[in-house]
């Protein structure tokens, strides 16, 4: 019997409309697949077996999504056909602990994405595998080096390595007397800090390109709110229709070709003015936005249905 497990933060923390996890759950249920939700602490080992303390999704309303969950059950992780790993950063011990255990069953259960990959790569450092596509980047651990990076770049973005969603992001200009204080505070909270060249074109939009099985699934532009430097949708950004230009597809081909071999089936690329800034592999968002902007596959499936069919059946998704 086909069963699906979703390891994610509790559904009461989800955005009631936009949360991609809920769109995946709806698509699974529409295929008749029983879905269980498990919070990360619910992944344990009992009697040498990896188990999930999970609750079955008994009901799910149309957006805004409201969940009806069954009683908690403890099930072997190996019983599931597919496990969706969708816990949001920060990447800390609470994030890593269930992934270390799920690595033990990853050879027998399809995991989206592979736990070893989520343990090995940060969403902000993974793009550095393709330095020809990334903005000039420093990753530093002390204020003096951070100051030197800002001085060289003149106009920079500072962001933590292991957080997401625009959290802890600052735009800095060399010569601003606030810069040392900001960097000191950032490095007081984080062991390492990314300093990256600021891309002024972000004011016109930050593209989110969803990738499935090494192919582009769909894309849209996230336009920042007025006077904001963050295009994240839950920070006030607005999604607008945007199709990936042929030249961008050509430049991204090495990325698309390599992601599956890294254990990444489903990802969200952040693309600003010809630069790859992040690769979201923990809990890629954007299925609601694609659906809202009219996405359909060539055979009429929604983006979420396309992802689920790929994850359950494999193969191409066009």
PDB file of C-alpha atoms in Angstrom:
ATOM      1  CA  UNK A   1       0.000   0.000   0.000  1.00  0.00           C
ATOM      2  CA  UNK A   2       1.296   3.455  -0.927  1.00  0.00           C
ATOM      3  CA  UNK A   3       1.788   5.659   2.143  1.00  0.00           C
ATOM      4  CA  UNK A   4       3.277   9.128   2.419  1.00  0.00           C
ATOM      5  CA  UNK A   5       4.955  10.758   5.401  1.00  0.00           C
ATOM      6  CA  UNK A   6       5.493  14.507   5.692  1.00  0.00           C
ATOM      7  CA  UNK A   7       8.075  15.605   8.253  1.00  0.00           C
ATOM      8  CA  UNK A   8       7.429  19.286   8.910  1.00  0.00           C
ATOM      9  CA  UNK A   9       6.644  21.848  11.538  1.00  0.00           C
ATOM     10  CA  UNK A  10       3.106  21.451  12.985  1.00  0.00           C
ATOM     11  CA  UNK A  11       0.354  22.523  10.540  1.00  0.00           C
ATOM     12  CA  UNK A  12      -0.847  25.297  12.860  1.00  0.00           C
ATOM     13  CA  UNK A  13       2.345  27.117  11.856  1.00  0.00           C
ATOM     14  CA  UNK A  14       1.574  26.826   8.135  1.00  0.00           C
ATOM     15  CA  UNK A  15       0.397  29.740   6.046  1.00  0.00           C
ATOM     16  CA  UNK A  16      -3.308  28.778   5.629  1.00  0.00           C
ATOM     17  CA  UNK A  17      -3.283  29.396   1.864  1.00  0.00           C
ATOM     18  CA  UNK A  18       0.277  29.653   0.555  1.00  0.00           C
ATOM     19  CA  UNK A  19       2.029  26.766   2.331  1.00  0.00           C
ATOM     20  CA  UNK A  20       3.415  24.413  -0.315  1.00  0.00           C
ATOM     21  CA  UNK A  21       3.277  21.471   2.108  1.00  0.00           C
ATOM     22  CA  UNK A  22      -0.521  21.723   2.247  1.00  0.00           C
ATOM     23  CA  UNK A  23      -0.748  21.744  -1.547  1.00  0.00           C
ATOM     24  CA  UNK A  24       1.377  18.583  -1.635  1.00  0.00           C
ATOM     25  CA  UNK A  25      -0.831  16.918   0.982  1.00  0.00           C
ATOM     26  CA  UNK A  26      -3.962  17.831  -0.989  1.00  0.00           C
ATOM     27  CA  UNK A  27      -2.458  16.369  -4.180  1.00  0.00           C
ATOM     28  CA  UNK A  28      -1.473  13.160  -2.383  1.00  0.00           C
ATOM     29  CA  UNK A  29      -4.971  12.756  -0.967  1.00  0.00           C
ATOM     30  CA  UNK A  30      -6.502  13.394  -4.394  1.00  0.00           C
ATOM     31  CA  UNK A  31      -4.578  10.325  -5.588  1.00  0.00           C
ATOM     32  CA  UNK A  32      -5.988   8.310  -2.709  1.00  0.00           C
ATOM     33  CA  UNK A  33      -2.680   8.148  -0.848  1.00  0.00           C
ATOM     34  CA  UNK A  34      -2.928   8.096   2.965  1.00  0.00           C
ATOM     35  CA  UNK A  35      -0.784  10.936   4.356  1.00  0.00           C
ATOM     36  CA  UNK A  36       0.750  11.151   7.808  1.00  0.00           C
ATOM     37  CA  UNK A  37       2.223  14.282   9.396  1.00  0.00           C
ATOM     38  CA  UNK A  38       5.153  14.039  11.776  1.00  0.00           C
ATOM     39  CA  UNK A  39       6.903  16.855  13.631  1.00  0.00           C
ATOM     40  CA  UNK A  40      10.716  16.513  13.534  1.00  0.00           C
ATOM     41  CA  UNK A  41      10.990  15.343  17.189  1.00  0.00           C
ATOM     42  CA  UNK A  42       8.674  12.467  16.275  1.00  0.00           C
ATOM     43  CA  UNK A  43      11.412  10.708  14.300  1.00  0.00           C
ATOM     44  CA  UNK A  44      12.954   8.252  16.766  1.00  0.00           C
ATOM     45  CA  UNK A  45      14.617   4.869  17.010  1.00  0.00           C
ATOM     46  CA  UNK A  46      12.819   2.158  18.965  1.00  0.00           C
ATOM     47  CA  UNK A  47      14.275  -1.326  19.173  1.00  0.00           C
ATOM     48  CA  UNK A  48      16.847  -0.482  16.473  1.00  0.00           C
ATOM     49  CA  UNK A  49      14.077   0.594  14.062  1.00  0.00           C
ATOM     50  CA  UNK A  50      13.537   4.141  12.830  1.00  0.00           C
ATOM     51  CA  UNK A  51       9.940   5.134  13.552  1.00  0.00           C
ATOM     52  CA  UNK A  52       7.681   8.133  13.070  1.00  0.00           C
ATOM     53  CA  UNK A  53       5.224   9.277  15.719  1.00  0.00           C
ATOM     54  CA  UNK A  54       2.727  10.646  13.228  1.00  0.00           C
ATOM     55  CA  UNK A  55      -0.934  11.563  12.776  1.00  0.00           C
ATOM     56  CA  UNK A  56      -2.933  10.635   9.700  1.00  0.00           C
ATOM     57  CA  UNK A  57      -4.578  13.457   7.761  1.00  0.00           C
ATOM     58  CA  UNK A  58      -8.246  12.484   8.031  1.00  0.00           C
ATOM     59  CA  UNK A  59      -9.585  15.676   6.473  1.00  0.00           C
ATOM     60  CA  UNK A  60      -8.241  18.732   4.676  1.00  0.00           C
ATOM     61  CA  UNK A  61     -10.458  21.620   3.658  1.00  0.00           C
ATOM     62  CA  UNK A  62      -9.901  23.666   0.486  1.00  0.00           C
ATOM     63  CA  UNK A  63      -7.780  26.801   0.997  1.00  0.00           C
ATOM     64  CA  UNK A  64      -7.624  28.254   3.567  1.00  0.00           C
ATOM     65  CA  UNK A  65      -6.463  24.800   4.620  1.00  0.00           C
ATOM     66  CA  UNK A  66      -7.769  23.347   7.865  1.00  0.00           C
ATOM     67  CA  UNK A  67      -6.506  19.938   8.946  1.00  0.00           C
ATOM     68  CA  UNK A  68      -8.387  17.135  10.621  1.00  0.00           C
ATOM     69  CA  UNK A  69      -5.840  14.767  12.149  1.00  0.00           C
ATOM     70  CA  UNK A  70      -6.229  11.298  13.624  1.00  0.00           C
ATOM     71  CA  UNK A  71      -4.702   9.974  16.807  1.00  0.00           C
ATOM     72  CA  UNK A  72      -0.937   9.713  17.034  1.00  0.00           C
ATOM     73  CA  UNK A  73       0.440   6.414  15.728  1.00  0.00           C
ATOM     74  CA  UNK A  74       3.970   5.067  15.810  1.00  0.00           C
ATOM     75  CA  UNK A  75       4.880   3.574  12.438  1.00  0.00           C
ATOM     76  CA  UNK A  76       8.144   2.221  11.012  1.00  0.00           C
ATOM     77  CA  UNK A  77       9.649   4.796   8.676  1.00  0.00           C
ATOM     78  CA  UNK A  78      10.425   1.993   6.227  1.00  0.00           C
ATOM     79  CA  UNK A  79       6.690   1.361   5.756  1.00  0.00           C
ATOM     80  CA  UNK A  80       6.281   4.619   3.817  1.00  0.00           C
ATOM     81  CA  UNK A  81       6.610   4.835   0.048  1.00  0.00           C
ATOM     82  CA  UNK A  82       7.797   8.428   0.100  1.00  0.00           C
ATOM     83  CA  UNK A  83       8.916  10.803   2.856  1.00  0.00           C
ATOM     84  CA  UNK A  84       8.759  14.549   2.268  1.00  0.00           C
ATOM     85  CA  UNK A  85      11.310  16.376   4.431  1.00  0.00           C
ATOM     86  CA  UNK A  86       9.967  19.893   4.790  1.00  0.00           C
ATOM     87  CA  UNK A  87      11.172  21.306   8.069  1.00  0.00           C
ATOM     88  CA  UNK A  88      12.103  24.969   7.846  1.00  0.00           C
ATOM     89  CA  UNK A  89      15.524  26.187   8.993  1.00  0.00           C
ATOM     90  CA  UNK A  90      17.256  27.319  11.172  1.00  0.00           C
ATOM     91  CA  UNK A  91      19.639  24.445  10.657  1.00  0.00           C
ATOM     92  CA  UNK A  92      20.322  23.526  14.263  1.00  0.00           C
ATOM     93  CA  UNK A  93      20.323  20.341  16.320  1.00  0.00           C
ATOM     94  CA  UNK A  94      16.525  20.121  16.159  1.00  0.00           C
ATOM     95  CA  UNK A  95      16.764  20.285  12.362  1.00  0.00           C
ATOM     96  CA  UNK A  96      19.642  17.813  12.031  1.00  0.00           C
ATOM     97  CA  UNK A  97      18.567  15.138  14.529  1.00  0.00           C
ATOM     98  CA  UNK A  98      15.699  13.573  12.501  1.00  0.00           C
ATOM     99  CA  UNK A  99      17.745  13.728   9.302  1.00  0.00           C
ATOM    100  CA  UNK A 100      20.551  11.713  10.897  1.00  0.00           C
ATOM    101  CA  UNK A 101      18.034   8.992  11.729  1.00  0.00           C
ATOM    102  CA  UNK A 102      16.214   9.074   8.397  1.00  0.00           C
ATOM    103  CA  UNK A 103      19.518   8.503   6.608  1.00  0.00           C
ATOM    104  CA  UNK A 104      19.224   4.945   7.951  1.00  0.00           C
ATOM    105  CA  UNK A 105      16.143   4.263   5.797  1.00  0.00           C
ATOM    106  CA  UNK A 106      16.896   6.514   2.821  1.00  0.00           C
ATOM    107  CA  UNK A 107      18.104   3.528   0.791  1.00  0.00           C
ATOM    108  CA  UNK A 108      14.692   1.852   1.135  1.00  0.00           C
ATOM    109  CA  UNK A 109      12.307   4.831   1.064  1.00  0.00           C
ATOM    110  CA  UNK A 110      12.230   7.662  -1.431  1.00  0.00           C
ATOM    111  CA  UNK A 111      13.031  10.893   0.400  1.00  0.00           C
ATOM    112  CA  UNK A 112      12.296  14.326  -1.043  1.00  0.00           C
ATOM    113  CA  UNK A 113      14.981  15.583  -0.625  1.00  0.00           C
ATOM    114  CA  UNK A 114      17.687  13.177   0.544  1.00  0.00           C
ATOM    115  CA  UNK A 115      18.493  13.633   4.254  1.00  0.00           C
ATOM    116  CA  UNK A 116      22.243  13.363   3.595  1.00  0.00           C
ATOM    117  CA  UNK A 117      21.981  16.303   1.192  1.00  0.00           C
ATOM    118  CA  UNK A 118      20.065  18.426   3.685  1.00  0.00           C
ATOM    119  CA  UNK A 119      22.734  17.667   6.275  1.00  0.00           C
ATOM    120  CA  UNK A 120      25.619  18.463   3.932  1.00  0.00           C
ATOM    121  CA  UNK A 121      24.495  21.606   2.107  1.00  0.00           C
ATOM    122  CA  UNK A 122      23.173  24.988   3.152  1.00  0.00           C
ATOM    123  CA  UNK A 123      20.712  26.617   0.788  1.00  0.00           C
ATOM    124  CA  UNK A 124      23.012  29.621   0.648  1.00  0.00           C
ATOM    125  CA  UNK A 125      26.268  27.736   0.077  1.00  0.00           C
ATOM    126  CA  UNK A 126      25.045  25.144  -2.441  1.00  0.00           C
ATOM    127  CA  UNK A 127      25.072  27.734  -5.279  1.00  0.00           C
ATOM    128  CA  UNK A 128      28.830  28.111  -4.785  1.00  0.00           C
ATOM    129  CA  UNK A 129      29.242  24.833  -6.671  1.00  0.00           C
ATOM    130  CA  UNK A 130      28.656  27.066  -9.698  1.00  0.00           C
ATOM    131  CA  UNK A 131      30.747  30.180  -8.910  1.00  0.00           C
ATOM    132  CA  UNK A 132      30.301  31.487 -12.437  1.00  0.00           C
ATOM    133  CA  UNK A 133      26.607  32.024 -11.592  1.00  0.00           C
ATOM    134  CA  UNK A 134      26.861  33.477  -8.091  1.00  0.00           C
ATOM    135  CA  UNK A 135      27.460  37.071  -6.968  1.00  0.00           C
ATOM    136  CA  UNK A 136      30.829  37.742  -5.339  1.00  0.00           C
ATOM    137  CA  UNK A 137      30.577  36.052  -1.960  1.00  0.00           C
ATOM    138  CA  UNK A 138      32.468  35.954   1.332  1.00  0.00           C
ATOM    139  CA  UNK A 139      31.698  33.623   4.228  1.00  0.00           C
ATOM    140  CA  UNK A 140      33.369  34.971   7.339  1.00  0.00           C
ATOM    141  CA  UNK A 141      33.507  34.304  11.058  1.00  0.00           C
ATOM    142  CA  UNK A 142      34.860  37.564  12.485  1.00  0.00           C
ATOM    143  CA  UNK A 143      33.966  41.225  12.252  1.00  0.00           C
ATOM    144  CA  UNK A 144      37.282  42.341  10.742  1.00  0.00           C
ATOM    145  CA  UNK A 145      36.876  40.029   7.756  1.00  0.00           C
ATOM    146  CA  UNK A 146      33.230  41.035   7.384  1.00  0.00           C
ATOM    147  CA  UNK A 147      34.213  44.704   7.371  1.00  0.00           C
ATOM    148  CA  UNK A 148      36.895  44.003   4.761  1.00  0.00           C
ATOM    149  CA  UNK A 149      34.330  42.271   2.534  1.00  0.00           C
ATOM    150  CA  UNK A 150      31.887  45.190   2.787  1.00  0.00           C
ATOM    151  CA  UNK A 151      34.726  47.633   2.049  1.00  0.00           C
ATOM    152  CA  UNK A 152      35.679  45.712  -1.089  1.00  0.00           C
ATOM    153  CA  UNK A 153      32.104  45.293  -2.324  1.00  0.00           C
ATOM    154  CA  UNK A 154      31.020  48.827  -1.330  1.00  0.00           C
ATOM    155  CA  UNK A 155      27.355  47.755  -1.402  1.00  0.00           C
ATOM    156  CA  UNK A 156      26.632  44.355   0.116  1.00  0.00           C
ATOM    157  CA  UNK A 157      24.092  42.006   1.653  1.00  0.00           C
ATOM    158  CA  UNK A 158      24.822  40.258   4.947  1.00  0.00           C
ATOM    159  CA  UNK A 159      22.853  37.101   5.737  1.00  0.00           C
ATOM    160  CA  UNK A 160      23.202  34.107   8.075  1.00  0.00           C
ATOM    161  CA  UNK A 161      24.280  30.793   6.572  1.00  0.00           C
ATOM    162  CA  UNK A 162      21.655  28.597   8.228  1.00  0.00           C
ATOM    163  CA  UNK A 163      18.448  30.586   8.319  1.00  0.00           C
ATOM    164  CA  UNK A 164      15.776  31.147   5.682  1.00  0.00           C
ATOM    165  CA  UNK A 165      12.863  33.307   4.601  1.00  0.00           C
ATOM    166  CA  UNK A 166      14.740  36.618   4.650  1.00  0.00           C
ATOM    167  CA  UNK A 167      15.500  36.308   8.368  1.00  0.00           C
ATOM    168  CA  UNK A 168      18.566  38.230   9.503  1.00  0.00           C
ATOM    169  CA  UNK A 169      19.255  39.868   6.120  1.00  0.00           C
ATOM    170  CA  UNK A 170      20.814  43.352   6.042  1.00  0.00           C
ATOM    171  CA  UNK A 171      21.830  45.648   3.187  1.00  0.00           C
ATOM    172  CA  UNK A 172      25.089  47.427   3.984  1.00  0.00           C
ATOM    173  CA  UNK A 173      27.035  50.301   2.444  1.00  0.00           C
ATOM    174  CA  UNK A 174      30.705  50.903   3.063  1.00  0.00           C
ATOM    175  CA  UNK A 175      31.188  54.010   5.188  1.00  0.00           C
ATOM    176  CA  UNK A 176      27.881  53.741   7.024  1.00  0.00           C
ATOM    177  CA  UNK A 177      28.748  54.041  10.745  1.00  0.00           C
ATOM    178  CA  UNK A 178      26.063  51.454  11.570  1.00  0.00           C
ATOM    179  CA  UNK A 179      27.852  48.702   9.623  1.00  0.00           C
ATOM    180  CA  UNK A 180      30.268  47.628  12.413  1.00  0.00           C
ATOM    181  CA  UNK A 181      27.416  47.427  14.926  1.00  0.00           C
ATOM    182  CA  UNK A 182      25.247  45.385  12.546  1.00  0.00           C
ATOM    183  CA  UNK A 183      28.084  42.973  11.780  1.00  0.00           C
ATOM    184  CA  UNK A 184      28.996  42.589  15.445  1.00  0.00           C
ATOM    185  CA  UNK A 185      25.386  41.779  16.296  1.00  0.00           C
ATOM    186  CA  UNK A 186      25.059  39.324  13.388  1.00  0.00           C
ATOM    187  CA  UNK A 187      28.215  37.467  14.378  1.00  0.00           C
ATOM    188  CA  UNK A 188      27.187  37.448  18.014  1.00  0.00           C
ATOM    189  CA  UNK A 189      24.135  35.425  16.998  1.00  0.00           C
ATOM    190  CA  UNK A 190      25.661  33.350  14.191  1.00  0.00           C
ATOM    191  CA  UNK A 191      29.035  31.584  13.962  1.00  0.00           C
ATOM    192  CA  UNK A 192      29.402  32.478  10.275  1.00  0.00           C
ATOM    193  CA  UNK A 193      28.026  35.199   8.051  1.00  0.00           C
ATOM    194  CA  UNK A 194      27.627  35.502   4.300  1.00  0.00           C
ATOM    195  CA  UNK A 195      28.633  38.819   2.760  1.00  0.00           C
ATOM    196  CA  UNK A 196      27.509  39.042  -0.842  1.00  0.00           C
ATOM    197  CA  UNK A 197      27.503  41.723  -3.502  1.00  0.00           C
ATOM    198  CA  UNK A 198      24.195  43.611  -3.459  1.00  0.00           C
ATOM    199  CA  UNK A 199      22.256  43.245  -6.712  1.00  0.00           C
ATOM    200  CA  UNK A 200      20.263  46.457  -7.299  1.00  0.00           C
ATOM    201  CA  UNK A 201      18.006  44.668  -9.797  1.00  0.00           C
ATOM    202  CA  UNK A 202      16.315  42.916  -6.853  1.00  0.00           C
ATOM    203  CA  UNK A 203      14.121  46.006  -6.601  1.00  0.00           C
ATOM    204  CA  UNK A 204      12.485  44.829  -9.823  1.00  0.00           C
ATOM    205  CA  UNK A 205      12.050  41.274  -8.604  1.00  0.00           C
ATOM    206  CA  UNK A 206      13.679  38.073  -7.427  1.00  0.00           C
ATOM    207  CA  UNK A 207      12.786  35.088  -9.611  1.00  0.00           C
ATOM    208  CA  UNK A 208      11.789  31.802  -8.012  1.00  0.00           C
ATOM    209  CA  UNK A 209      12.422  28.894 -10.395  1.00  0.00           C
ATOM    210  CA  UNK A 210      10.980  25.590  -9.198  1.00  0.00           C
ATOM    211  CA  UNK A 211      12.936  22.536 -10.301  1.00  0.00           C
ATOM    212  CA  UNK A 212      11.627  18.967 -10.327  1.00  0.00           C
ATOM    213  CA  UNK A 213      13.734  15.966 -11.288  1.00  0.00           C
ATOM    214  CA  UNK A 214      16.380  18.127 -12.929  1.00  0.00           C
ATOM    215  CA  UNK A 215      13.911  20.059 -15.078  1.00  0.00           C
ATOM    216  CA  UNK A 216      12.270  23.443 -14.668  1.00  0.00           C
ATOM    217  CA  UNK A 217       8.729  22.974 -13.388  1.00  0.00           C
ATOM    218  CA  UNK A 218       7.663  26.633 -13.392  1.00  0.00           C
ATOM    219  CA  UNK A 219       8.705  30.105 -12.353  1.00  0.00           C
ATOM    220  CA  UNK A 220       7.489  33.480 -11.177  1.00  0.00           C
ATOM    221  CA  UNK A 221       8.901  36.800 -10.045  1.00  0.00           C
ATOM    222  CA  UNK A 222       8.709  37.973  -6.443  1.00  0.00           C
ATOM    223  CA  UNK A 223       8.567  41.759  -6.398  1.00  0.00           C
ATOM    224  CA  UNK A 224       9.519  43.419  -3.085  1.00  0.00           C
ATOM    225  CA  UNK A 225       7.107  45.700  -1.301  1.00  0.00           C
ATOM    226  CA  UNK A 226       7.904  49.416  -1.648  1.00  0.00           C
ATOM    227  CA  UNK A 227      11.003  50.456   0.337  1.00  0.00           C
ATOM    228  CA  UNK A 228      11.900  46.821   1.091  1.00  0.00           C
ATOM    229  CA  UNK A 229      14.990  44.894  -0.050  1.00  0.00           C
ATOM    230  CA  UNK A 230      13.411  41.483   0.657  1.00  0.00           C
ATOM    231  CA  UNK A 231      11.273  39.838  -2.013  1.00  0.00           C
ATOM    232  CA  UNK A 232      10.209  36.882   0.166  1.00  0.00           C
ATOM    233  CA  UNK A 233       6.445  36.482  -0.152  1.00  0.00           C
ATOM    234  CA  UNK A 234       5.843  36.318   3.608  1.00  0.00           C
ATOM    235  CA  UNK A 235       7.867  39.537   3.917  1.00  0.00           C
ATOM    236  CA  UNK A 236       5.493  41.461   1.656  1.00  0.00           C
ATOM    237  CA  UNK A 237       6.736  40.412  -1.779  1.00  0.00           C
ATOM    238  CA  UNK A 238       4.184  40.011  -4.566  1.00  0.00           C
ATOM    239  CA  UNK A 239       4.271  37.157  -7.121  1.00  0.00           C
ATOM    240  CA  UNK A 240       3.942  38.095 -10.791  1.00  0.00           C
ATOM    241  CA  UNK A 241       4.115  35.966 -13.907  1.00  0.00           C
ATOM    242  CA  UNK A 242       7.615  35.437 -15.295  1.00  0.00           C
ATOM    243  CA  UNK A 243       8.849  32.859 -17.781  1.00  0.00           C
ATOM    244  CA  UNK A 244      12.461  31.678 -17.733  1.00  0.00           C
ATOM    245  CA  UNK A 245      14.234  33.193 -20.762  1.00  0.00           C
ATOM    246  CA  UNK A 246      16.093  30.782 -23.088  1.00  0.00           C
ATOM    247  CA  UNK A 247      19.487  32.249 -22.149  1.00  0.00           C
ATOM    248  CA  UNK A 248      18.769  31.720 -18.444  1.00  0.00           C
ATOM    249  CA  UNK A 249      17.748  28.131 -19.155  1.00  0.00           C
ATOM    250  CA  UNK A 250      21.037  27.605 -20.979  1.00  0.00           C
ATOM    251  CA  UNK A 251      23.100  29.047 -18.120  1.00  0.00           C
ATOM    252  CA  UNK A 252      21.223  26.993 -15.528  1.00  0.00           C
ATOM    253  CA  UNK A 253      21.642  23.713 -17.388  1.00  0.00           C
ATOM    254  CA  UNK A 254      24.706  22.603 -15.370  1.00  0.00           C
ATOM    255  CA  UNK A 255      22.728  23.180 -12.168  1.00  0.00           C
ATOM    256  CA  UNK A 256      19.691  21.282 -13.415  1.00  0.00           C
ATOM    257  CA  UNK A 257      21.841  18.402 -14.613  1.00  0.00           C
ATOM    258  CA  UNK A 258      23.666  17.993 -11.303  1.00  0.00           C
ATOM    259  CA  UNK A 259      20.929  18.441  -8.693  1.00  0.00           C
ATOM    260  CA  UNK A 260      19.467  14.903  -9.023  1.00  0.00           C
ATOM    261  CA  UNK A 261      22.902  13.336  -8.472  1.00  0.00           C
ATOM    262  CA  UNK A 262      23.202  15.426  -5.292  1.00  0.00           C
ATOM    263  CA  UNK A 263      19.959  13.933  -3.973  1.00  0.00           C
ATOM    264  CA  UNK A 264      17.775  16.945  -4.816  1.00  0.00           C
ATOM    265  CA  UNK A 265      14.467  16.104  -6.523  1.00  0.00           C
ATOM    266  CA  UNK A 266      12.528  19.273  -5.699  1.00  0.00           C
ATOM    267  CA  UNK A 267      14.133  22.685  -5.276  1.00  0.00           C
ATOM    268  CA  UNK A 268      13.547  26.393  -5.612  1.00  0.00           C
ATOM    269  CA  UNK A 269      16.255  28.445  -7.304  1.00  0.00           C
ATOM    270  CA  UNK A 270      16.514  32.146  -6.473  1.00  0.00           C
ATOM    271  CA  UNK A 271      17.686  34.083  -9.525  1.00  0.00           C
ATOM    272  CA  UNK A 272      18.403  37.821  -9.517  1.00  0.00           C
ATOM    273  CA  UNK A 273      19.695  39.693 -12.557  1.00  0.00           C
ATOM    274  CA  UNK A 274      21.553  36.710 -13.983  1.00  0.00           C
ATOM    275  CA  UNK A 275      22.864  35.463 -10.628  1.00  0.00           C
ATOM    276  CA  UNK A 276      22.017  32.362  -8.614  1.00  0.00           C
ATOM    277  CA  UNK A 277      21.736  33.475  -4.970  1.00  0.00           C
ATOM    278  CA  UNK A 278      20.123  30.504  -3.186  1.00  0.00           C
ATOM    279  CA  UNK A 279      18.891  26.968  -3.836  1.00  0.00           C
ATOM    280  CA  UNK A 280      16.021  26.147  -1.485  1.00  0.00           C
ATOM    281  CA  UNK A 281      16.198  22.419  -0.786  1.00  0.00           C
ATOM    282  CA  UNK A 282      14.636  22.186   2.684  1.00  0.00           C
ATOM    283  CA  UNK A 283      11.039  23.269   2.081  1.00  0.00           C
ATOM    284  CA  UNK A 284      10.732  24.826  -1.389  1.00  0.00           C
ATOM    285  CA  UNK A 285       7.695  27.084  -1.737  1.00  0.00           C
ATOM    286  CA  UNK A 286       5.840  28.289  -4.794  1.00  0.00           C
ATOM    287  CA  UNK A 287       3.185  25.720  -5.728  1.00  0.00           C
ATOM    288  CA  UNK A 288       0.341  27.992  -4.665  1.00  0.00           C
ATOM    289  CA  UNK A 289       1.826  30.874  -6.645  1.00  0.00           C
ATOM    290  CA  UNK A 290       2.201  28.764  -9.785  1.00  0.00           C
ATOM    291  CA  UNK A 291      -1.397  27.579  -9.474  1.00  0.00           C
ATOM    292  CA  UNK A 292      -2.628  31.121  -8.810  1.00  0.00           C
ATOM    293  CA  UNK A 293      -0.770  32.363 -11.899  1.00  0.00           C
ATOM    294  CA  UNK A 294      -2.436  29.736 -14.087  1.00  0.00           C
ATOM    295  CA  UNK A 295       0.197  26.977 -14.265  1.00  0.00           C
ATOM    296  CA  UNK A 296      -0.892  23.680 -15.788  1.00  0.00           C
ATOM    297  CA  UNK A 297       1.225  20.852 -17.178  1.00  0.00           C
ATOM    298  CA  UNK A 298       0.741  19.859 -20.801  1.00  0.00           C
ATOM    299  CA  UNK A 299      -1.848  17.305 -19.662  1.00  0.00           C
ATOM    300  CA  UNK A 300      -3.668  19.731 -17.358  1.00  0.00           C
ATOM    301  CA  UNK A 301      -2.226  18.877 -13.950  1.00  0.00           C
ATOM    302  CA  UNK A 302      -1.572  21.482 -11.280  1.00  0.00           C
ATOM    303  CA  UNK A 303       1.994  22.072 -10.111  1.00  0.00           C
ATOM    304  CA  UNK A 304       1.354  20.114  -6.892  1.00  0.00           C
ATOM    305  CA  UNK A 305      -0.144  17.181  -8.800  1.00  0.00           C
ATOM    306  CA  UNK A 306       2.869  17.210 -11.113  1.00  0.00           C
ATOM    307  CA  UNK A 307       5.261  17.057  -8.161  1.00  0.00           C
ATOM    308  CA  UNK A 308       3.361  14.206  -6.518  1.00  0.00           C
ATOM    309  CA  UNK A 309       3.109  12.184  -9.734  1.00  0.00           C
ATOM    310  CA  UNK A 310       6.853  12.570 -10.242  1.00  0.00           C
ATOM    311  CA  UNK A 311       7.680  11.582  -6.670  1.00  0.00           C
ATOM    312  CA  UNK A 312       5.394   8.529  -6.708  1.00  0.00           C
ATOM    313  CA  UNK A 313       5.881   7.383 -10.281  1.00  0.00           C
ATOM    314  CA  UNK A 314       9.272   8.826 -11.279  1.00  0.00           C
ATOM    315  CA  UNK A 315      10.145   9.801 -14.785  1.00  0.00           C
ATOM    316  CA  UNK A 316       9.617  13.002 -16.702  1.00  0.00           C
ATOM    317  CA  UNK A 317       6.934  15.456 -15.707  1.00  0.00           C
ATOM    318  CA  UNK A 318       6.304  17.652 -18.750  1.00  0.00           C
TER     319      UNK A 318
END
